[in-house]
């Protein structure tokens, strides 16, 4: 009987065809010890948070929404002027790590791509997978959220692309600080709001609302990530005949909607049970349907 | 004859007295090969840009404005809810690295402090020093800058501390993106402006102006870093009887001031020769005095 490791790590030799490889050997990728050191202190990923990532859910060895994640990964790379990622190389590395963790019912697969060691022109790339935490409570009991100012106007991405809103960068210190602020306020998670009062996204999730018979996500034209899980749930809604829409959303909508969720690739759909300390209702049956659908995706 | 290495790296065993050490051995610090790998792929410094840094100038083996940097380092740590850094341990590590590089007339000493491997509670800390680039051109010829929207109101730090403005975090991807935008526009550097039109700071520098006979830096109450080099130059100005002030500053002031500089710990005082493509005058003699003073600081 083989045992499944708790985690697996693959380093890519050449994460982009447009830049030289990063390793001395010529294998396109190699498995290495996830607990050993693999990053240099001059890597711009750590000195400047100058890189991008995706976190992909895997269910029993199948990565979910893989192509949507890879498309967003490539868009993030372009936003940061990183060399275009070699998506075939990334696909192969993701498959290798996912296969290695197929014994886990749920795993998280992180792709990390940095500008590499300052000045040498070789980007750094790896895929790190690990067994997921147990998100049963978040999925079934739900999350208390607080709304926090994101500081930017809702349309900042269209005027100021150097602010990198809408790219999934390694510069996530603000997202982590926001989650600590939520804990200080007795909550579990955060919904960011623009300086002009528009609901944006969570630090690591997309906001979904069920409102006036429609499944709604904030948009269009907002300075937020294109949600891979939200897109899957819109496809589910289309199958079920539930209308969907991108709509400018306010905090008042978070209170008045029939249901609100934070959706993300690994935690899946977590109902929001309170906003800024005010309890709100959930749609348990729809939540359960969402999570069954997300768990059973085969691509 | 001994040779000075191009760089030196010291890893701290216990960067905070309030958190367990990160190494198996008990030495408080150890020199390691700067080009080897020393960071794990689960370090929150790389997965989230969740950490802080300082860059300290060293002239012939003497770190400059050391205590001001350490005070700011501790303030950044507090802003990120990191365990309070053990400043004695950091002082010792900085001294060791600076000594190792004393043969270089100018060196940059970076202190990096991260939240460490996710979930294990042990922060990561190291001091990495290396010979400085040659900044003669920036100091003598100067810099063409563009102003770029920082996206935030000028007073955002007072309303939304989770945005970490004023902390020197590892989440610097936006600063790097802004510098690339400057290059695209044919410029060398950036001055960030708030969404409400107030001049803030450079991505890695503080703005100084000479205006109406005063040495001015943008402030007070702005969402920017407290400039260690600016503080030194205000002390120099005080010695020379030049009045100093923190004043709310506009782009128009950048055009109309007698002189504008970007000042920073390693590049020192670089005169601004153009703002958004419009040339502007410099004060060569004052610039030279600034840079002599900064080079000759002994603490």
Coordinates of C-alpha atoms in Angstrom, one line a residue:
Chain A
X1 CA 0.0 0.0 0.0
X2 CA 1.4 3.4 -1.0
X3 CA 1.0 6.3 1.3
X4 CA 0.1 9.8 0.0
X5 CA 2.5 12.5 1.1
X6 CA 1.1 15.5 3.0
X7 CA 2.6 17.8 0.4
X8 CA 4.5 17.8 -2.9
X9 CA 6.7 20.4 -4.6
X10 CA 7.9 20.6 -8.2
X11 CA 10.3 23.2 -9.4
X12 CA 10.1 24.2 -13.0
X13 CA 13.4 24.5 -14.9
X14 CA 12.0 27.0 -17.4
X15 CA 8.7 28.5 -16.4
X16 CA 8.7 30.7 -19.5
X17 CA 9.9 29.8 -23.0
X18 CA 11.0 33.5 -23.3
X19 CA 13.5 33.4 -20.6
X20 CA 16.5 31.2 -19.7
X21 CA 16.0 28.3 -17.3
X22 CA 16.7 28.6 -13.6
X23 CA 18.4 25.3 -12.9
X24 CA 21.7 23.7 -13.8
X25 CA 20.1 20.5 -14.9
X26 CA 18.1 20.0 -18.0
X27 CA 15.0 18.2 -16.7
X28 CA 12.0 20.3 -17.4
X29 CA 10.9 19.9 -13.7
X30 CA 11.9 18.0 -10.6
X31 CA 10.3 16.9 -7.4
X32 CA 12.1 18.3 -4.4
X33 CA 11.6 18.1 -0.6
X34 CA 8.8 20.7 0.2
X35 CA 10.4 21.4 3.6
X36 CA 13.9 22.2 2.3
X37 CA 15.0 25.7 1.2
X38 CA 14.5 26.4 -2.5
X39 CA 14.4 30.2 -2.7
X40 CA 17.3 32.7 -2.7
X41 CA 17.4 35.8 -0.5
X42 CA 17.8 37.9 -3.7
X43 CA 14.7 36.5 -5.4
X44 CA 12.4 39.4 -6.2
X45 CA 9.5 37.2 -5.1
X46 CA 10.6 37.8 -1.6
X47 CA 12.4 41.1 -1.6
X48 CA 9.6 42.9 -3.5
X49 CA 6.6 40.5 -3.6
X50 CA 7.3 40.7 -7.3
X51 CA 5.5 37.7 -8.7
X52 CA 2.1 36.1 -9.1
X53 CA 0.3 33.0 -8.0
X54 CA -2.8 30.8 -8.4
X55 CA -4.3 28.5 -5.9
X56 CA -6.1 25.6 -7.6
X57 CA -8.4 23.2 -5.8
X58 CA -7.9 19.5 -6.5
X59 CA -10.4 16.8 -5.7
X60 CA -9.1 13.2 -5.6
X61 CA -6.3 14.0 -8.0
X62 CA -8.2 16.2 -10.5
X63 CA -7.4 19.9 -10.6
X64 CA -10.5 22.0 -10.9
X65 CA -11.1 24.9 -13.3
X66 CA -7.5 24.4 -14.4
X67 CA -7.7 26.2 -17.7
X68 CA -9.5 29.2 -16.1
X69 CA -6.7 29.4 -13.5
X70 CA -4.0 29.2 -16.2
X71 CA -5.6 31.9 -18.2
X72 CA -5.8 34.2 -15.2
X73 CA -2.1 33.3 -14.4
X74 CA -1.1 34.4 -17.8
X75 CA -3.1 37.6 -17.4
X76 CA -1.4 38.3 -14.1
X77 CA 2.0 37.7 -15.6
X78 CA 1.2 40.2 -18.4
X79 CA 0.0 42.8 -15.9
X80 CA 3.4 42.5 -14.1
X81 CA 5.4 42.4 -17.4
X82 CA 6.7 39.0 -16.5
X83 CA 7.9 36.8 -19.3
X84 CA 4.9 34.9 -20.7
X85 CA 4.5 31.7 -18.7
X86 CA 4.9 28.4 -20.6
X87 CA 1.5 27.0 -19.9
X88 CA 2.4 23.6 -21.1
X89 CA 5.2 23.4 -18.6
X90 CA 2.9 24.6 -15.8
X91 CA 0.2 22.1 -16.8
X92 CA 2.7 19.3 -16.6
X93 CA 4.0 20.4 -13.2
X94 CA 0.4 20.9 -11.9
X95 CA -0.5 17.4 -13.1
X96 CA 2.6 15.9 -11.5
X97 CA 1.8 17.5 -8.1
X98 CA -1.9 16.8 -8.3
X99 CA -1.2 13.1 -9.1
X100 CA 1.2 12.8 -6.2
X101 CA -1.6 14.0 -3.9
X102 CA -4.4 12.0 -5.5
X103 CA -4.9 10.1 -2.2
X104 CA -6.3 13.2 -0.6
X105 CA -10.0 13.9 -1.2
X106 CA -9.2 17.6 -1.3
X107 CA -5.9 19.4 -2.0
X108 CA -4.7 22.9 -2.7
X109 CA -2.2 23.4 -5.6
X110 CA -0.3 26.7 -5.6
X111 CA 1.5 27.9 -8.6
X112 CA 4.1 30.6 -7.8
X113 CA 6.0 32.5 -10.5
X114 CA 8.4 35.3 -9.6
X115 CA 10.7 37.6 -11.5
X116 CA 13.6 35.6 -10.1
X117 CA 17.0 36.7 -8.7
X118 CA 17.4 40.4 -9.2
X119 CA 19.2 41.2 -12.4
X120 CA 19.7 37.8 -13.8
X121 CA 16.6 37.5 -16.0
X122 CA 15.7 34.0 -15.0
X123 CA 12.2 33.8 -13.5
X124 CA 11.5 31.4 -10.7
X125 CA 8.6 28.9 -10.8
X126 CA 7.2 26.1 -8.7
X127 CA 4.1 24.2 -7.9
X128 CA 3.4 23.3 -4.3
X129 CA 0.5 21.1 -3.3
X130 CA -0.8 20.1 0.1
X131 CA -3.8 18.4 1.6
X132 CA -6.5 21.0 2.3
X133 CA -7.7 22.1 5.7
X134 CA -11.1 21.0 6.7
X135 CA -13.5 23.7 5.5
X136 CA -16.7 21.9 6.6
X137 CA -17.5 24.6 9.1
X138 CA -17.0 27.5 6.7
X139 CA -19.2 25.7 4.1
X140 CA -22.0 24.7 6.4
X141 CA -22.0 27.1 9.3
X142 CA -20.7 30.0 7.3
X143 CA -18.6 33.1 7.9
X144 CA -19.1 36.4 9.8
X145 CA -17.6 39.1 7.6
X146 CA -16.7 42.8 8.1
X147 CA -16.5 45.3 5.3
X148 CA -13.2 47.2 5.0
X149 CA -12.2 50.1 2.9
X150 CA -9.9 48.9 0.1
X151 CA -8.8 52.6 -0.4
X152 CA -9.1 52.7 -4.1
X153 CA -11.9 53.9 -6.3
X154 CA -13.9 51.1 -7.9
X155 CA -12.6 51.9 -11.4
X156 CA -8.9 52.3 -10.5
X157 CA -7.8 49.5 -12.7
X158 CA -8.8 51.4 -15.8
X159 CA -7.0 54.6 -14.9
X160 CA -3.9 53.3 -13.0
X161 CA -2.8 49.8 -14.2
X162 CA 0.5 50.1 -12.2
X163 CA -1.5 49.5 -9.1
X164 CA -2.0 45.9 -10.3
X165 CA -5.5 45.6 -9.1
X166 CA -7.0 42.6 -10.8
X167 CA -3.6 40.8 -10.9
X168 CA -3.0 38.0 -8.4
X169 CA 0.4 39.1 -7.1
X170 CA 2.6 37.9 -4.2
X171 CA 2.2 41.3 -2.6
X172 CA -0.7 40.2 -0.4
X173 CA 0.4 41.8 2.9
X174 CA -2.7 44.1 2.9
X175 CA -5.0 41.1 2.4
X176 CA -3.3 39.4 5.4
X177 CA -3.6 42.6 7.5
X178 CA -7.3 42.9 6.6
X179 CA -7.9 39.3 7.8
X180 CA -6.2 40.1 11.1
X181 CA -8.4 43.2 11.4
X182 CA -11.5 41.0 10.8
X183 CA -10.3 38.8 13.7
X184 CA -9.8 41.8 15.9
X185 CA -13.5 42.7 15.2
X186 CA -14.7 39.2 16.0
X187 CA -15.3 38.2 12.4
X188 CA -13.9 35.4 10.1
X189 CA -13.4 37.2 6.8
X190 CA -13.5 40.5 4.9
X191 CA -15.4 42.0 2.1
X192 CA -13.4 45.0 0.6
X193 CA -15.3 48.0 -0.4
X194 CA -14.0 50.8 -2.7
X195 CA -13.4 54.3 -1.5
X196 CA -16.6 55.3 -3.4
X197 CA -18.7 52.6 -1.7
X198 CA -18.8 49.8 -4.2
X199 CA -18.5 46.2 -3.0
X200 CA -15.4 44.6 -4.5
X201 CA -14.1 41.2 -3.3
X202 CA -12.7 39.3 -0.3
X203 CA -9.0 39.1 0.3
X204 CA -8.9 35.6 -1.1
X205 CA -12.4 35.1 -2.5
X206 CA -15.1 36.5 -4.8
X207 CA -18.5 37.8 -3.5
X208 CA -21.7 36.2 -4.7
X209 CA -25.2 37.4 -3.9
X210 CA -28.6 35.9 -4.5
X211 CA -30.8 38.9 -5.0
X212 CA -34.2 39.4 -6.7
X213 CA -34.0 35.9 -8.1
X214 CA -30.6 36.4 -9.7
X215 CA -27.2 35.2 -8.9
X216 CA -25.1 38.3 -8.8
X217 CA -21.4 39.1 -8.5
X218 CA -19.9 42.6 -8.3
X219 CA -19.0 44.1 -11.6
X220 CA -18.5 45.0 -14.4
X221 CA -15.3 47.0 -14.7
X222 CA -14.2 46.7 -11.1
X223 CA -10.6 46.6 -9.9
X224 CA -10.9 43.0 -8.8
X225 CA -9.9 39.5 -9.8
X226 CA -11.9 37.5 -12.3
X227 CA -13.3 34.8 -10.0
X228 CA -12.7 31.2 -11.3
X229 CA -15.1 29.7 -8.8
X230 CA -17.7 32.4 -9.4
X231 CA -17.5 31.6 -13.1
X232 CA -18.1 27.9 -12.4
X233 CA -21.1 28.7 -10.3
X234 CA -22.5 31.0 -13.0
X235 CA -22.2 28.0 -15.3
X236 CA -24.1 25.9 -12.7
X237 CA -26.8 28.6 -12.4
X238 CA -27.1 28.6 -16.2
X239 CA -27.7 24.9 -16.2
X240 CA -30.4 25.3 -13.5
X241 CA -32.1 28.3 -15.3
X242 CA -31.1 30.7 -12.6
X243 CA -30.4 34.1 -14.1
X244 CA -26.9 35.6 -13.5
X245 CA -25.6 39.2 -13.6
X246 CA -22.6 41.4 -12.9
X247 CA -23.9 44.4 -11.0
X248 CA -22.5 47.3 -9.0
X249 CA -23.2 46.2 -5.5
X250 CA -23.4 48.2 -2.2
X251 CA -23.0 47.3 1.4
X252 CA -26.8 47.7 1.7
X253 CA -27.1 44.9 -0.9
X254 CA -25.0 42.7 1.4
X255 CA -27.6 43.2 4.1
X256 CA -30.7 42.9 1.9
X257 CA -29.8 40.0 -0.5
X258 CA -31.5 36.6 0.0
X259 CA -28.0 35.1 0.4
X260 CA -24.4 36.1 0.2
X261 CA -21.4 33.9 -0.2
X262 CA -17.6 34.1 -0.4
X263 CA -16.5 31.7 -3.0
X264 CA -13.0 30.5 -3.7
X265 CA -11.1 27.6 -5.3
X266 CA -10.3 25.6 -2.2
X267 CA -12.8 26.6 0.4
X268 CA -15.6 26.6 -2.2
X269 CA -18.9 28.4 -1.3
X270 CA -19.0 29.7 2.2
X271 CA -22.3 31.4 3.2
X272 CA -22.0 34.8 4.9
X273 CA -24.0 34.8 8.2
X274 CA -23.2 38.3 9.4
X275 CA -22.0 41.5 7.8
X276 CA -20.5 44.1 10.2
X277 CA -22.0 42.4 13.2
X278 CA -25.5 42.3 11.7
X279 CA -26.8 38.7 11.2
X280 CA -28.1 37.8 7.8
X281 CA -30.0 34.7 6.4
X282 CA -28.4 32.0 4.3
X283 CA -29.8 29.7 1.6
X284 CA -28.7 26.3 3.0
X285 CA -30.0 24.2 0.2
X286 CA -28.5 26.4 -2.6
X287 CA -25.2 26.4 -0.6
X288 CA -25.2 22.7 -0.5
X289 CA -25.9 22.5 -4.2
X290 CA -23.1 24.9 -5.0
X291 CA -20.6 22.8 -2.9
X292 CA -21.7 19.5 -4.4
X293 CA -21.3 21.0 -7.9
X294 CA -17.9 22.4 -7.1
X295 CA -16.7 19.1 -5.5
X296 CA -17.8 17.2 -8.6
X297 CA -16.3 19.3 -11.3
X298 CA -14.1 17.2 -13.4
X299 CA -12.2 20.0 -15.1
Chain B
X1 CA 45.9 40.9 1.7
X2 CA 42.4 40.0 2.4
X3 CA 39.7 40.4 -0.2
X4 CA 36.3 41.8 0.5
X5 CA 33.4 39.6 -0.7
X6 CA 30.8 41.2 -3.1
X7 CA 28.1 40.3 -0.6
X8 CA 27.5 38.8 2.8
X9 CA 24.5 37.1 4.4
X10 CA 23.7 36.5 8.0
X11 CA 20.7 34.5 9.2
X12 CA 19.3 35.3 12.6
X13 CA 18.3 32.4 14.8
X14 CA 15.8 34.3 16.8
X15 CA 14.8 37.6 15.2
X16 CA 12.3 38.3 18.0
X17 CA 12.6 37.4 21.7
X18 CA 8.8 36.9 21.7
X19 CA 8.9 34.0 19.2
X20 CA 10.8 30.7 19.0
X21 CA 14.0 30.5 17.0
X22 CA 14.0 29.3 13.4
X23 CA 17.2 27.2 13.3
X24 CA 18.2 24.0 14.7
X25 CA 21.5 25.3 16.1
X26 CA 21.8 27.6 19.0
X27 CA 24.2 30.3 17.6
X28 CA 22.4 33.6 17.6
X29 CA 23.4 34.1 14.0
X30 CA 25.5 32.5 11.3
X31 CA 27.1 33.6 8.1
X32 CA 25.9 31.6 5.1
X33 CA 26.5 31.5 1.3
X34 CA 24.5 34.4 -0.1
X35 CA 23.9 32.6 -3.4
X36 CA 22.5 29.4 -1.8
X37 CA 18.8 28.8 -1.0
X38 CA 17.7 29.8 2.5
X39 CA 14.0 30.4 2.2
X40 CA 11.2 27.8 2.2
X41 CA 8.4 27.9 -0.4
X42 CA 5.9 28.1 2.5
X43 CA 7.5 31.2 4.0
X44 CA 4.8 33.9 4.2
X45 CA 7.4 36.4 3.1
X46 CA 7.2 34.9 -0.4
X47 CA 3.6 33.5 -0.5
X48 CA 2.0 36.7 0.8
X49 CA 4.8 39.4 0.8
X50 CA 4.0 39.3 4.5
X51 CA 7.1 40.8 6.1
X52 CA 9.1 44.0 6.3
X53 CA 12.5 45.3 5.4
X54 CA 14.9 48.2 5.7
X55 CA 17.8 49.1 3.4
X56 CA 20.6 50.8 5.2
X57 CA 23.5 52.5 3.5
X58 CA 27.0 51.7 4.8
X59 CA 30.1 53.8 4.0
X60 CA 33.4 52.0 4.5
X61 CA 32.0 49.7 7.1
X62 CA 29.8 52.2 9.0
X63 CA 26.0 51.7 8.8
X64 CA 24.3 55.1 8.4
X65 CA 21.3 56.3 10.3
X66 CA 21.2 52.8 11.9
X67 CA 19.0 53.7 14.9
X68 CA 16.5 55.6 12.7
X69 CA 16.3 52.5 10.5
X70 CA 15.8 50.2 13.5
X71 CA 13.1 52.4 14.9
X72 CA 11.2 52.4 11.6
X73 CA 11.8 48.6 11.3
X74 CA 10.1 48.1 14.7
X75 CA 7.2 50.4 13.7
X76 CA 6.7 48.4 10.5
X77 CA 6.7 45.2 12.5
X78 CA 4.0 46.6 14.8
X79 CA 1.9 47.7 11.8
X80 CA 2.0 44.1 10.5
X81 CA 1.4 42.6 14.0
X82 CA 4.7 40.8 13.7
X83 CA 6.5 39.8 16.9
X84 CA 8.5 42.7 18.1
X85 CA 12.0 42.4 16.6
X86 CA 14.9 41.9 19.0
X87 CA 16.8 45.0 18.0
X88 CA 20.0 43.9 19.8
X89 CA 20.1 40.8 17.6
X90 CA 19.5 42.8 14.5
X91 CA 22.2 45.3 15.5
X92 CA 24.7 42.5 15.9
X93 CA 23.8 41.0 12.6
X94 CA 23.9 44.3 10.8
X95 CA 27.3 45.0 12.4
X96 CA 28.6 41.6 11.3
X97 CA 27.5 42.1 7.7
X98 CA 28.7 45.7 7.5
X99 CA 32.1 44.7 8.9
X100 CA 32.4 41.9 6.3
X101 CA 31.9 44.5 3.6
X102 CA 34.0 47.3 5.1
X103 CA 36.3 47.1 2.1
X104 CA 33.6 48.6 -0.1
X105 CA 33.4 52.4 0.0
X106 CA 29.6 52.0 -0.3
X107 CA 27.3 49.1 0.5
X108 CA 23.6 48.4 0.9
X109 CA 22.5 46.4 4.0
X110 CA 19.1 44.9 3.8
X111 CA 17.2 43.6 6.8
X112 CA 14.4 41.2 6.0
X113 CA 11.9 40.0 8.6
X114 CA 9.0 37.8 7.6
X115 CA 6.1 36.0 9.4
X116 CA 7.9 32.8 8.6
X117 CA 6.6 29.4 7.6
X118 CA 2.8 29.5 7.6
X119 CA 1.4 28.2 10.9
X120 CA 4.6 27.5 12.8
X121 CA 5.0 30.8 14.6
X122 CA 8.7 31.2 13.9
X123 CA 9.5 34.4 12.1
X124 CA 12.3 34.5 9.5
X125 CA 15.1 37.1 9.6
X126 CA 18.2 37.8 7.7
X127 CA 20.7 40.6 6.9
X128 CA 22.0 40.7 3.4
X129 CA 24.7 43.2 2.4
X130 CA 26.2 43.9 -1.0
X131 CA 28.4 46.4 -2.7
X132 CA 26.4 49.4 -3.9
X133 CA 25.8 50.2 -7.6
X134 CA 27.5 53.3 -8.8
X135 CA 25.0 56.1 -8.2
X136 CA 27.2 58.9 -9.5
X137 CA 25.0 59.7 -12.4
X138 CA 21.8 59.9 -10.3
X139 CA 23.5 62.1 -7.8
X140 CA 25.2 64.4 -10.3
X141 CA 23.1 64.4 -13.5
X142 CA 19.8 63.7 -11.8
X143 CA 16.6 61.9 -12.5
X144 CA 13.6 62.5 -14.8
X145 CA 10.5 61.6 -12.9
X146 CA 6.9 61.1 -13.7
X147 CA 4.0 61.6 -11.2
X148 CA 1.8 58.5 -10.9
X149 CA -1.5 58.1 -9.0
X150 CA -1.0 56.1 -5.8
X151 CA -4.8 55.5 -5.7
X152 CA -5.3 56.3 -2.1
X153 CA -6.4 59.5 -0.4
X154 CA -3.5 61.4 1.3
X155 CA -4.8 60.6 4.8
X156 CA -5.7 56.9 4.2
X157 CA -3.3 55.8 6.9
X158 CA -5.4 57.4 9.6
X159 CA -8.6 55.8 8.5
X160 CA -7.6 52.4 7.2
X161 CA -4.4 51.1 8.9
X162 CA -4.9 47.6 7.3
X163 CA -3.7 49.2 4.1
X164 CA -0.3 49.3 5.7
X165 CA 0.6 52.7 4.2
X166 CA 3.7 54.0 6.1
X167 CA 5.0 50.5 6.8
X168 CA 7.9 49.2 4.7
X169 CA 6.5 45.8 3.7
X170 CA 7.8 43.1 1.3
X171 CA 4.6 43.7 -0.8
X172 CA 6.4 46.1 -3.2
X173 CA 5.0 44.8 -6.5
X174 CA 3.2 48.1 -7.1
X175 CA 6.4 50.1 -6.5
X176 CA 8.2 47.9 -9.1
X177 CA 5.3 48.2 -11.5
X178 CA 5.4 52.0 -11.1
X179 CA 9.1 52.1 -11.9
X180 CA 8.5 50.1 -15.1
X181 CA 5.7 52.5 -16.0
X182 CA 8.2 55.4 -15.6
X183 CA 10.7 53.6 -17.9
X184 CA 7.9 53.2 -20.5
X185 CA 7.4 56.9 -20.3
X186 CA 11.1 57.6 -20.8
X187 CA 11.7 58.6 -17.2
X188 CA 14.0 57.2 -14.4
X189 CA 11.8 57.3 -11.3
X190 CA 8.4 58.1 -9.9
X191 CA 6.7 60.5 -7.5
X192 CA 3.4 59.1 -6.2
X193 CA 0.5 61.5 -5.8
X194 CA -2.6 60.7 -3.8
X195 CA -6.0 60.4 -5.4
X196 CA -6.8 63.9 -4.0
X197 CA -3.7 65.5 -5.6
X198 CA -1.2 65.5 -2.7
X199 CA 2.5 64.7 -3.5
X200 CA 3.4 61.6 -1.4
X201 CA 6.8 59.9 -2.0
X202 CA 8.9 57.9 -4.5
X203 CA 8.6 54.1 -4.7
X204 CA 11.9 53.8 -2.8
X205 CA 12.6 57.4 -1.8
X206 CA 11.4 60.5 0.0
X207 CA 10.6 63.8 -1.8
X208 CA 12.5 66.9 -0.8
X209 CA 11.9 70.4 -2.2
X210 CA 13.7 73.7 -1.8
X211 CA 11.0 76.3 -1.9
X212 CA 10.7 79.9 -0.7
X213 CA 14.0 79.5 1.1
X214 CA 12.8 76.4 3.0
X215 CA 13.7 72.7 2.8
X216 CA 10.3 71.0 2.6
X217 CA 9.2 67.4 2.6
X218 CA 5.6 66.4 2.1
X219 CA 3.6 66.1 5.3
X220 CA 2.3 66.0 7.9
X221 CA -0.1 63.1 8.4
X222 CA 0.5 61.5 5.0
X223 CA 0.3 57.8 4.3
X224 CA 4.0 57.6 3.5
X225 CA 7.2 56.3 5.1
X226 CA 9.1 58.5 7.6
X227 CA 12.2 59.2 5.6
X228 CA 15.5 58.3 7.4
X229 CA 17.6 60.2 4.8
X230 CA 15.2 63.1 4.8
X231 CA 15.5 63.3 8.6
X232 CA 19.3 63.4 8.3
X233 CA 19.1 66.2 5.7
X234 CA 16.8 68.2 7.9
X235 CA 19.4 67.9 10.7
X236 CA 22.0 69.2 8.2
X237 CA 19.7 72.1 7.2
X238 CA 19.3 72.9 10.9
X239 CA 23.1 73.1 11.3
X240 CA 23.3 75.5 8.3
X241 CA 20.4 77.7 9.4
X242 CA 18.2 76.6 6.6
X243 CA 14.5 76.5 7.8
X244 CA 12.7 73.1 7.3
X245 CA 9.0 72.3 7.1
X246 CA 6.6 69.5 6.5
X247 CA 4.0 70.9 4.1
X248 CA 1.2 69.5 1.9
X249 CA 2.7 69.6 -1.5
X250 CA 1.1 69.6 -5.0
X251 CA 2.4 68.7 -8.5
X252 CA 2.6 72.4 -9.2
X253 CA 5.0 72.8 -6.3
X254 CA 7.2 70.1 -8.0
X255 CA 7.4 72.4 -11.1
X256 CA 7.8 75.7 -9.2
X257 CA 10.2 74.8 -6.4
X258 CA 13.8 76.0 -6.7
X259 CA 15.0 72.4 -6.5
X260 CA 13.5 68.9 -6.0
X261 CA 15.3 65.7 -4.9
X262 CA 14.5 62.1 -4.3
X263 CA 16.5 61.1 -1.3
X264 CA 17.1 57.5 -0.1
X265 CA 19.5 55.6 2.1
X266 CA 21.8 54.1 -0.6
X267 CA 21.4 56.4 -3.6
X268 CA 21.4 59.5 -1.3
X269 CA 20.3 62.8 -2.8
X270 CA 19.3 62.7 -6.5
X271 CA 18.2 65.9 -8.1
X272 CA 15.0 65.8 -10.1
X273 CA 15.7 67.3 -13.6
X274 CA 12.2 66.8 -15.1
X275 CA 8.7 66.2 -13.9
X276 CA 6.3 64.6 -16.3
X277 CA 8.5 65.6 -19.3
X278 CA 8.9 69.3 -18.2
X279 CA 12.5 70.2 -17.4
X280 CA 13.2 71.8 -14.1
X281 CA 16.3 73.5 -12.5
X282 CA 18.5 71.9 -9.9
X283 CA 20.7 73.4 -7.1
X284 CA 24.0 71.7 -7.9
X285 CA 25.9 73.2 -5.0
X286 CA 23.3 72.2 -2.4
X287 CA 23.0 68.7 -3.9
X288 CA 26.8 68.3 -3.6
X289 CA 26.6 69.5 0.0
X290 CA 23.8 67.1 0.8
X291 CA 25.7 64.1 -0.7
X292 CA 29.0 65.0 1.1
X293 CA 27.0 65.2 4.4
X294 CA 25.3 61.9 3.7
X295 CA 28.6 60.2 2.8
X296 CA 30.3 61.5 5.9
X297 CA 27.7 60.6 8.5
X298 CA 29.2 58.4 11.1
X299 CA 26.0 57.1 12.6

